[in-house]
CSV table of C-alpha atoms in Angstrom, one decimal:
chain,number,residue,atom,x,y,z
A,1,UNK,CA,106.1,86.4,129.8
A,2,UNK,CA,107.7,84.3,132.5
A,3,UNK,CA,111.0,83.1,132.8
A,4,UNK,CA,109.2,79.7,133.3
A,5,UNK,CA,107.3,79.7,130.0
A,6,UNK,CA,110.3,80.6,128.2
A,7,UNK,CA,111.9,77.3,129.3
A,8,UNK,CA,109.1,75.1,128.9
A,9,UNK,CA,109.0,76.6,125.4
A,10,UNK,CA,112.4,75.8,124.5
A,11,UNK,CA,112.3,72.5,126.4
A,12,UNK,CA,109.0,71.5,124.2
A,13,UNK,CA,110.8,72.4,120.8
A,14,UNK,CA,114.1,71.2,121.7
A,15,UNK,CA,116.0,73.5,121.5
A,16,UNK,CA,119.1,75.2,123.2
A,17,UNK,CA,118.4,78.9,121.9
A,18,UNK,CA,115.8,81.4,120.0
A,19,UNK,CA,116.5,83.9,118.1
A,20,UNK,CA,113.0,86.5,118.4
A,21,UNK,CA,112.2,88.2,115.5
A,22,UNK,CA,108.9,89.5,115.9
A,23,UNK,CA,109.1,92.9,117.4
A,24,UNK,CA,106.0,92.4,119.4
A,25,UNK,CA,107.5,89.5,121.1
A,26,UNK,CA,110.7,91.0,122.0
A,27,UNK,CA,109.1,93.6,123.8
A,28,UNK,CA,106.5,91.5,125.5
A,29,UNK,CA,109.4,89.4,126.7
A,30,UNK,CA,112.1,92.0,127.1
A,31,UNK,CA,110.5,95.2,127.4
A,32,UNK,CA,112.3,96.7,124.6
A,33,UNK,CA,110.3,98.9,122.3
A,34,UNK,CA,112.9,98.8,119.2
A,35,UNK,CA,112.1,98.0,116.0
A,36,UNK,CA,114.9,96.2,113.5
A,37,UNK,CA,116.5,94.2,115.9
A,38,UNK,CA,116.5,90.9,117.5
A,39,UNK,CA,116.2,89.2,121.0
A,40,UNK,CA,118.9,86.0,121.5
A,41,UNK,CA,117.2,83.5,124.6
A,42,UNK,CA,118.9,80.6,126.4
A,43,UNK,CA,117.9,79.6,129.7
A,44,UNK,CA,120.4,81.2,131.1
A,45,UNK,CA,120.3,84.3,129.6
A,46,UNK,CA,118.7,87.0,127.1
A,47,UNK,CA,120.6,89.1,124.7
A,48,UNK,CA,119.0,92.3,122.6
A,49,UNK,CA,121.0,92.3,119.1
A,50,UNK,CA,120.7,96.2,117.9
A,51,UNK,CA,121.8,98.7,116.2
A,52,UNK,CA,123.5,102.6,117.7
A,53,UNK,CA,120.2,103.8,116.8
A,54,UNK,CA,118.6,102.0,119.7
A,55,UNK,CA,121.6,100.8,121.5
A,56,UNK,CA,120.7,103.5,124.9
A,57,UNK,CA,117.1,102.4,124.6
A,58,UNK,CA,117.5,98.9,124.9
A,59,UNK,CA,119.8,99.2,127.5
A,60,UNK,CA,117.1,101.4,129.4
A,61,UNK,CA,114.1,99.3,128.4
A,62,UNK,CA,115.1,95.8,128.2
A,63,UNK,CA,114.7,94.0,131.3
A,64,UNK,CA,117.4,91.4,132.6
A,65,UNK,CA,119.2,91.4,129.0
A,66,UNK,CA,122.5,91.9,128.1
A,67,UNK,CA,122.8,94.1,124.7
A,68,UNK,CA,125.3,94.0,121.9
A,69,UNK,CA,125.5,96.7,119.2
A,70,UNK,CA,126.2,95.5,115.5
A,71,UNK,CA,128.8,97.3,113.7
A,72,UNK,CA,130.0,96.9,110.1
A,73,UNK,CA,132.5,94.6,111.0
A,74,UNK,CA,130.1,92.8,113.2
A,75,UNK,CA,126.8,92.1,111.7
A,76,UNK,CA,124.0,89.9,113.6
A,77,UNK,CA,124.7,87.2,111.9
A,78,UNK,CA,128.3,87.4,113.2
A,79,UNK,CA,126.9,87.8,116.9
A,80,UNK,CA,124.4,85.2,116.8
A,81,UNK,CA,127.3,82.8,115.5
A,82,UNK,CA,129.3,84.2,118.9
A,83,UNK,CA,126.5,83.4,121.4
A,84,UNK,CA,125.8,80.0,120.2
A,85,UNK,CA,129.5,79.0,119.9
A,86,UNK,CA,129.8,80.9,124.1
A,87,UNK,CA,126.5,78.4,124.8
A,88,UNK,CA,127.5,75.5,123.5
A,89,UNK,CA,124.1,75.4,121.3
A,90,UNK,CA,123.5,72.9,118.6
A,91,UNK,CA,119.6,74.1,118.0
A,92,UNK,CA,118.4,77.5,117.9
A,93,UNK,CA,114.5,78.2,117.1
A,94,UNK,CA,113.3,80.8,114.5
A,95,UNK,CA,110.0,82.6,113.9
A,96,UNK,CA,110.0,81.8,110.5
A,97,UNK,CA,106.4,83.4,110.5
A,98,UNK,CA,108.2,87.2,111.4
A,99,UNK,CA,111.4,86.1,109.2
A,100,UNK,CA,112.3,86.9,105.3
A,101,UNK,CA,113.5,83.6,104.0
A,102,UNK,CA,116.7,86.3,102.5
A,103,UNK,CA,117.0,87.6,106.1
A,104,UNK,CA,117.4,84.2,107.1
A,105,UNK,CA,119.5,82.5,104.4
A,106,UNK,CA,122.0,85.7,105.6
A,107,UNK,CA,122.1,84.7,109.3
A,108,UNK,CA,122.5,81.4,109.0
A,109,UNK,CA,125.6,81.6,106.5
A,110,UNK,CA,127.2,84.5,108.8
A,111,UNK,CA,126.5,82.7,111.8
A,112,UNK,CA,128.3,79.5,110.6
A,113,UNK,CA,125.4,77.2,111.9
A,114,UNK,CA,123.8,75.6,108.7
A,115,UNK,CA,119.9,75.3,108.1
A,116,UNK,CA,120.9,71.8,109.9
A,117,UNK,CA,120.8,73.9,113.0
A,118,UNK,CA,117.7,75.8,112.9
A,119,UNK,CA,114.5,74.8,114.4
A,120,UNK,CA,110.8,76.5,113.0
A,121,UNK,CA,108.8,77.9,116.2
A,122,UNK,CA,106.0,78.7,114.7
A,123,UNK,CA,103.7,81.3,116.6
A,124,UNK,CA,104.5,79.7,119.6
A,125,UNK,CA,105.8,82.5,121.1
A,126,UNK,CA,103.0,84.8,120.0
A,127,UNK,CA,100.4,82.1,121.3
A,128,UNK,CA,102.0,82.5,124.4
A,129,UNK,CA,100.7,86.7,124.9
A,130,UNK,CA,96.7,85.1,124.1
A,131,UNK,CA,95.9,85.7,127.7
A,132,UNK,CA,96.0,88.7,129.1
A,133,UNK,CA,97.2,89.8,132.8
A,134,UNK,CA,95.7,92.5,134.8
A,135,UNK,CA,98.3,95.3,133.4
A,136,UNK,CA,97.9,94.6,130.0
A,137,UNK,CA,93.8,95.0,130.5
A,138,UNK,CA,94.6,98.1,131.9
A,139,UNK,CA,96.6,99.9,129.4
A,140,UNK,CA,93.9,98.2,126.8
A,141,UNK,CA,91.0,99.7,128.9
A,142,UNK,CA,93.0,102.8,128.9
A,143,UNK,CA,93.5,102.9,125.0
A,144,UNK,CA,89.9,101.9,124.5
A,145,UNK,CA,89.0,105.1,126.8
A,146,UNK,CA,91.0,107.3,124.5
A,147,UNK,CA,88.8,106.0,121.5
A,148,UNK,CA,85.9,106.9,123.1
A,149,UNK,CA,86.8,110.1,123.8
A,150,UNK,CA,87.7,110.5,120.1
A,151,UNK,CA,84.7,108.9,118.9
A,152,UNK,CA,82.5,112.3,121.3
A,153,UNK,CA,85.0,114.7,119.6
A,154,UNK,CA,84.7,113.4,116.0
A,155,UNK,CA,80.7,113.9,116.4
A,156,UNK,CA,81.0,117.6,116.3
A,157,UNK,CA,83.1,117.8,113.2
A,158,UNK,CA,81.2,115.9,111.2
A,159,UNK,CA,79.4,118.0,108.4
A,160,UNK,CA,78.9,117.8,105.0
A,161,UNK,CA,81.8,118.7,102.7
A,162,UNK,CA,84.4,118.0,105.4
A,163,UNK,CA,86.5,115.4,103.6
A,164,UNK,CA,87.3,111.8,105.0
A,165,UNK,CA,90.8,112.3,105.0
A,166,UNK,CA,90.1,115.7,107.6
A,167,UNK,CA,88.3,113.6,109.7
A,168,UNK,CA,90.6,110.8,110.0
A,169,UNK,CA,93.2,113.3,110.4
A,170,UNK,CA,91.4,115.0,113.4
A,171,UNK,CA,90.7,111.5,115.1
A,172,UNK,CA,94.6,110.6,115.1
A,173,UNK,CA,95.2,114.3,116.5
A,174,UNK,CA,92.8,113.9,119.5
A,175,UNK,CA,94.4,110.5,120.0
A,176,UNK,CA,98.0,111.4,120.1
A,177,UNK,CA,96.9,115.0,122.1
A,178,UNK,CA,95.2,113.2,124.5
A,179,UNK,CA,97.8,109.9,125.5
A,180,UNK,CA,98.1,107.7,122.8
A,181,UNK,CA,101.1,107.0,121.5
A,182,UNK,CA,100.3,106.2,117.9
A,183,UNK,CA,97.7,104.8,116.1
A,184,UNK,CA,96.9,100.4,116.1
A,185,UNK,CA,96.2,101.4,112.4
A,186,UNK,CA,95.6,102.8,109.3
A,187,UNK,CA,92.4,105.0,110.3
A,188,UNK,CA,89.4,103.7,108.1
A,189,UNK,CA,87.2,106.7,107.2
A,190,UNK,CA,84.7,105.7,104.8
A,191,UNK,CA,81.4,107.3,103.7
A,192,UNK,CA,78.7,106.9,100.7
A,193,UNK,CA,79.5,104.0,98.4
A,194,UNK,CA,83.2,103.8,99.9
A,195,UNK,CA,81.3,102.4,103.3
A,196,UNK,CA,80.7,99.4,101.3
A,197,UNK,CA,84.2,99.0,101.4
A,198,UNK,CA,85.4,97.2,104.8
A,199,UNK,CA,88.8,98.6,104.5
A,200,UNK,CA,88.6,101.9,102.6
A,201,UNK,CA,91.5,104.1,102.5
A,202,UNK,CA,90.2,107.6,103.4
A,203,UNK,CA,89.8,109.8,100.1
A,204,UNK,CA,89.2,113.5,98.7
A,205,UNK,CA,85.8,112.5,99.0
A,206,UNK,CA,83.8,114.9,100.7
A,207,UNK,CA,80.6,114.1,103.2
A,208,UNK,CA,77.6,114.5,101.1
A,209,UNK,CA,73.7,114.4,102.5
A,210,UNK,CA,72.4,110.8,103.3
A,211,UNK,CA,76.1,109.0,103.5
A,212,UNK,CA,76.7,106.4,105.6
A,213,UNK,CA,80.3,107.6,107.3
A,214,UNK,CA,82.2,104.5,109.2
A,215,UNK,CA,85.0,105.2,111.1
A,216,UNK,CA,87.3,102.4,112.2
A,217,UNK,CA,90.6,103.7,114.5
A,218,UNK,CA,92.5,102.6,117.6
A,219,UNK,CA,95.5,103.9,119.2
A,220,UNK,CA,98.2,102.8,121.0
A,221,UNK,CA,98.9,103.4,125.3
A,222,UNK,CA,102.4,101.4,126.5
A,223,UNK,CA,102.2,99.3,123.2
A,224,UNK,CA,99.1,97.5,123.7
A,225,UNK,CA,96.2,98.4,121.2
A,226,UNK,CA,92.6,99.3,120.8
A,227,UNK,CA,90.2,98.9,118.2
A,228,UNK,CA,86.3,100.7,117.3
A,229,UNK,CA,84.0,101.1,115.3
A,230,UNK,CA,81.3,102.9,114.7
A,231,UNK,CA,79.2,104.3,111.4
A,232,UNK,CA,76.3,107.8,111.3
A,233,UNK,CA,74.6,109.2,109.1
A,234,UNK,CA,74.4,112.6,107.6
A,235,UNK,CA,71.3,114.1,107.5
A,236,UNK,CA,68.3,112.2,107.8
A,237,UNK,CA,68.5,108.1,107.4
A,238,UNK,CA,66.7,106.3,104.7
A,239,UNK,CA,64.1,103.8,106.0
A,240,UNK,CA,67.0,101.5,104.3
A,241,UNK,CA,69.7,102.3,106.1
A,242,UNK,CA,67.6,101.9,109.2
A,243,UNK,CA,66.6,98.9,108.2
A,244,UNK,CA,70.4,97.8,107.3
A,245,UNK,CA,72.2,99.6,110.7
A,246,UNK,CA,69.8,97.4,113.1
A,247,UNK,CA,70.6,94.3,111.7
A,248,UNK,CA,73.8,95.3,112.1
A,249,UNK,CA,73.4,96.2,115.7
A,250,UNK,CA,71.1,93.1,116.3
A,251,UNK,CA,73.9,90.9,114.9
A,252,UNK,CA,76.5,92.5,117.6
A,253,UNK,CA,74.3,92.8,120.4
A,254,UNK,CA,73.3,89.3,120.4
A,255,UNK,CA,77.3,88.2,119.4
A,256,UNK,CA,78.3,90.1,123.0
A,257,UNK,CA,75.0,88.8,124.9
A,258,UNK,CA,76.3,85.0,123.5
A,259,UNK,CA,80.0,85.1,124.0
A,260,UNK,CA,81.9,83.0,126.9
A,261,UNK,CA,84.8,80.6,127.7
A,262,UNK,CA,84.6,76.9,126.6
A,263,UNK,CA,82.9,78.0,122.8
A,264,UNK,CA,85.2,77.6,119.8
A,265,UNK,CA,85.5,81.1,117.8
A,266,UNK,CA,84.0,79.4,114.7
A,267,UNK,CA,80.9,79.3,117.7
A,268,UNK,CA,81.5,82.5,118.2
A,269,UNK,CA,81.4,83.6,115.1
A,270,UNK,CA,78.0,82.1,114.0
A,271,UNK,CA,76.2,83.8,116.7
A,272,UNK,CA,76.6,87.4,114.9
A,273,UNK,CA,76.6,85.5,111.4
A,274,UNK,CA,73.4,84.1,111.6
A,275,UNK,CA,71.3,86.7,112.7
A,276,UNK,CA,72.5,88.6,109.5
A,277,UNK,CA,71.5,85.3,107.3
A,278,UNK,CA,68.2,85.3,108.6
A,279,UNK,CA,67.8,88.9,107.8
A,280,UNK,CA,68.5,88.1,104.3
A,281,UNK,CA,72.0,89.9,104.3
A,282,UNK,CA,74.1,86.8,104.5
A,283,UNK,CA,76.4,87.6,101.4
A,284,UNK,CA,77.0,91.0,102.4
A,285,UNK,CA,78.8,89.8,105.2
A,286,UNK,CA,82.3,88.6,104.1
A,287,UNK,CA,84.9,89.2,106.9
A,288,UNK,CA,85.2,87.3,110.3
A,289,UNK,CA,83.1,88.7,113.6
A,290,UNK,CA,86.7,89.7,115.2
A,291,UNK,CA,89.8,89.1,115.5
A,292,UNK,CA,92.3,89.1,119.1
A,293,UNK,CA,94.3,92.4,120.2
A,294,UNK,CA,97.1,93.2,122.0
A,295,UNK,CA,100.7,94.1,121.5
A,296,UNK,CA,99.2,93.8,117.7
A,297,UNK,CA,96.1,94.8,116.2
A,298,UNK,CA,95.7,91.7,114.4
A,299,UNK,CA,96.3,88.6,116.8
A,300,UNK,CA,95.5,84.9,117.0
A,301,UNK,CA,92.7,83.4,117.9
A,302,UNK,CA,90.3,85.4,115.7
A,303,UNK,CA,86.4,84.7,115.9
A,304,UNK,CA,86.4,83.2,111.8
A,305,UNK,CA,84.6,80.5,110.9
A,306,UNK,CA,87.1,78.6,110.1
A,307,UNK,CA,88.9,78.7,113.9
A,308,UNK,CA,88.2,76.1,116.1
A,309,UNK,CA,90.4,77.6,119.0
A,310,UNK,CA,88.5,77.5,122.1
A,311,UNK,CA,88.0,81.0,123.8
A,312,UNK,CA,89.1,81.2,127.4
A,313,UNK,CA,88.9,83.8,130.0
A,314,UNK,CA,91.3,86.7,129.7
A,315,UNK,CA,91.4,86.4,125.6
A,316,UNK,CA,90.7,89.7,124.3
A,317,UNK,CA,88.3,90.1,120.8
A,318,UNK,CA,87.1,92.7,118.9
A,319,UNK,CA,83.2,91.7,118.0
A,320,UNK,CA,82.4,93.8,114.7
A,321,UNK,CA,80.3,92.2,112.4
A,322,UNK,CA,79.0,94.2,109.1
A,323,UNK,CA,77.1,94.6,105.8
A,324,UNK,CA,78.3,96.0,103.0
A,325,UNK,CA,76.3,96.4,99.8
A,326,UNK,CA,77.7,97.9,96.7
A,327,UNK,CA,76.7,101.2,95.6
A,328,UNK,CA,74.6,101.9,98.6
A,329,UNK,CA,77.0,101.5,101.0
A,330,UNK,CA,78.1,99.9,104.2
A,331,UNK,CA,77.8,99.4,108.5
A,332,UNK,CA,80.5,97.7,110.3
A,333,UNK,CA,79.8,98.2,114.7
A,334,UNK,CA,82.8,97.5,116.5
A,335,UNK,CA,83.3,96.8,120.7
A,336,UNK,CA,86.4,95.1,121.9
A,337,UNK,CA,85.6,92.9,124.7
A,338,UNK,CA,87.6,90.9,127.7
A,339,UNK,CA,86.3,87.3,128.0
A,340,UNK,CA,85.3,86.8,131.7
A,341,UNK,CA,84.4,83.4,133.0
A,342,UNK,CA,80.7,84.4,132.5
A,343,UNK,CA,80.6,86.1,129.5
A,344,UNK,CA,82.6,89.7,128.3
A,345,UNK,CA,83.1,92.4,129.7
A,346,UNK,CA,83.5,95.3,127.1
A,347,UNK,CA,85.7,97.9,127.0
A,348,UNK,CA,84.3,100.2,124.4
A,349,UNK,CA,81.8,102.7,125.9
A,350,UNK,CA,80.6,104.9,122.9
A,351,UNK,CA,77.4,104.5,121.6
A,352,UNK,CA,75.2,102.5,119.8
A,353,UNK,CA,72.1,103.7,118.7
A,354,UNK,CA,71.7,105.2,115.2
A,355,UNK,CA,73.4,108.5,114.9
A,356,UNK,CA,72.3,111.3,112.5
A,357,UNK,CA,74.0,114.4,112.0
């Protein structure tokens, strides 16, 4: 982020200081990776409020900022009330969206500036990371790449009786052994009837004959995310599940082929939607097409019917529509893509087709 946005932000809210809650936003703006701490921004200067544990870190990471340690005797609330009084400030912005109202009713009373003094930000601050510049693509593509290579791996261990929580364990592994950093996520592992579930939580359960297995995992290179999907079968497919994976892949193919700048998300969203309607699946399509990535997993604009942002070149979406049907189970097919001014451009590789193991 730009000194320059930083100012027109706090010119637009009018206000004299922000305290940055939201740990993505304090290292998009600072560079500091910490967790449990705070960023303090004038136009004049920017302050990281931590604790010993991350006091050398921030000092190493955080770029252009000044950085004060808490102590017992000195709590943040105590140094935010410090910095205002040094600035003269008589408005400070809040992320009351990345705040605990109990978090805040503690500042605010240690600080000695009233709820008077406080201004709600909203998520301007995260609306600010929508676009993304050409690093940021990199590290996503990079990320991405890493999926891919996991999603190649995983196909060999795939075999009946295997459990899903082996296989989700084995995806983080090759993740983490080969770059990542950490996962985006929870890793969704989900076969037979649990595939009807769009956010399983990998089991015991063990890989029978005829499952549908979905797999849904990302991981993390220099903070930024990635996200995939993709669902096989074991064994031999039912002319049912055939039937149900290429609507699936019909809806997603035509979501990416229809996908550009200057349509709204709920747009977006209808172009994947539809084509699952007129298959006569409709109902068993309950989530959004996607959702934005970045420093988060789950980030703003998301492609939902009910968002009428307009997508713009350099907005980053995942495009994963799916059908789940109880006690028979479930497909979800998941690229993330890079708007472009003519269209996407995606940045998951694996493939497509129907896979049987």
């Amino acid at each position: 982020m730009t000194a320059e946005k930083i100012l027109e932000l706090l010119k637009e809210k009018n206000v004299d200081a922000a305290l940055v809650s939201s740990p993505a936003n304090i290292r998009y703006i600072s560079g500091f990776a910490g967790t449990e701490s705070y960023l303090y921004l004038t136009p004049e200067r920017k302050v990281i409020l931590t604790d010993s544990r991350y006091t050398l870190q921030a000092e190493e990471e955080g770029k252009d900022c000044a950085v004060w340690t808490m102590s017992r005797e000195r709590s943040y609330g105590v140094m935010l009330g410090e910095l205002l009084r040094e600035d003269g400030a008589g408005r400070v912005g809040f992320e009351e969206n990345a705040m605990l109202y109990g978090t805040w009713n503690s500042l605010w009373k240690k600080s000695g500036f009233g709820p008077e003094h406080w201004v709600m930000l909203g998520d301007s601050l995260s609306e600010l990371r929508v676009m993304k510049n050409e690093q940021e693509l990199q590290w996503m593509e990079k990320a991405e790449s890493i999926g891919d290579a996991a999603f190649s791996y995983i196909l060999g261990e795939l075999k009946a009786g295997v459990t899903e929580l082996e296989i989700a364990a084995k995806l983080e592994y090759y993740m983490r052994s080969h770059g990542a950093e950490g996962t985006s996520f929870d890793t969704i592992v989900a076969s037979g009837y649990h595939s009807a579930m769009p956010h399983a939580v990998p089991s015991e359960k063990r890989l029978e004959a005829g499952d549908f297995v979905t797999m849904d995992f990302g991981c993390k290179y220099h903070g930024y995310c990635s996200d995939m999907t993709r669902t096989v079968v074991i064994g031999k497919a039912s002319e049912r599940q055939k039937e149900v994976y290429n609507v699936v892949l019909k809806a997603q193919l035509t979501a990416l082929k229809g996908l550009r700048p200057g349509m709204t998300c709920a747009e977006g969203d209808k172009l994947a939607r539809d084509v699952i309607a007129k298959a006569g699946y409709g109902e068993y399509f309950g989530h959004s097409l996607g959702h934005s990535v970045g420093l988060e997993i789950h980030e703003k604009p998301a492609l939902s019917p009910k968002d009428g942002h307009v997508l713009q070149a350099g907005m980053v979406e995942t495009v994963e529509p799916g059908i789940y049907i109880p006690d028979f189970g479930g497909v979800r097919i998941e690229d993330m893509v890079v708007l472009t001014e003519n269209g996407v451009r995606n940045l998951t590789h694996s493939p497509k087709e129907l896979i049987e193991i």
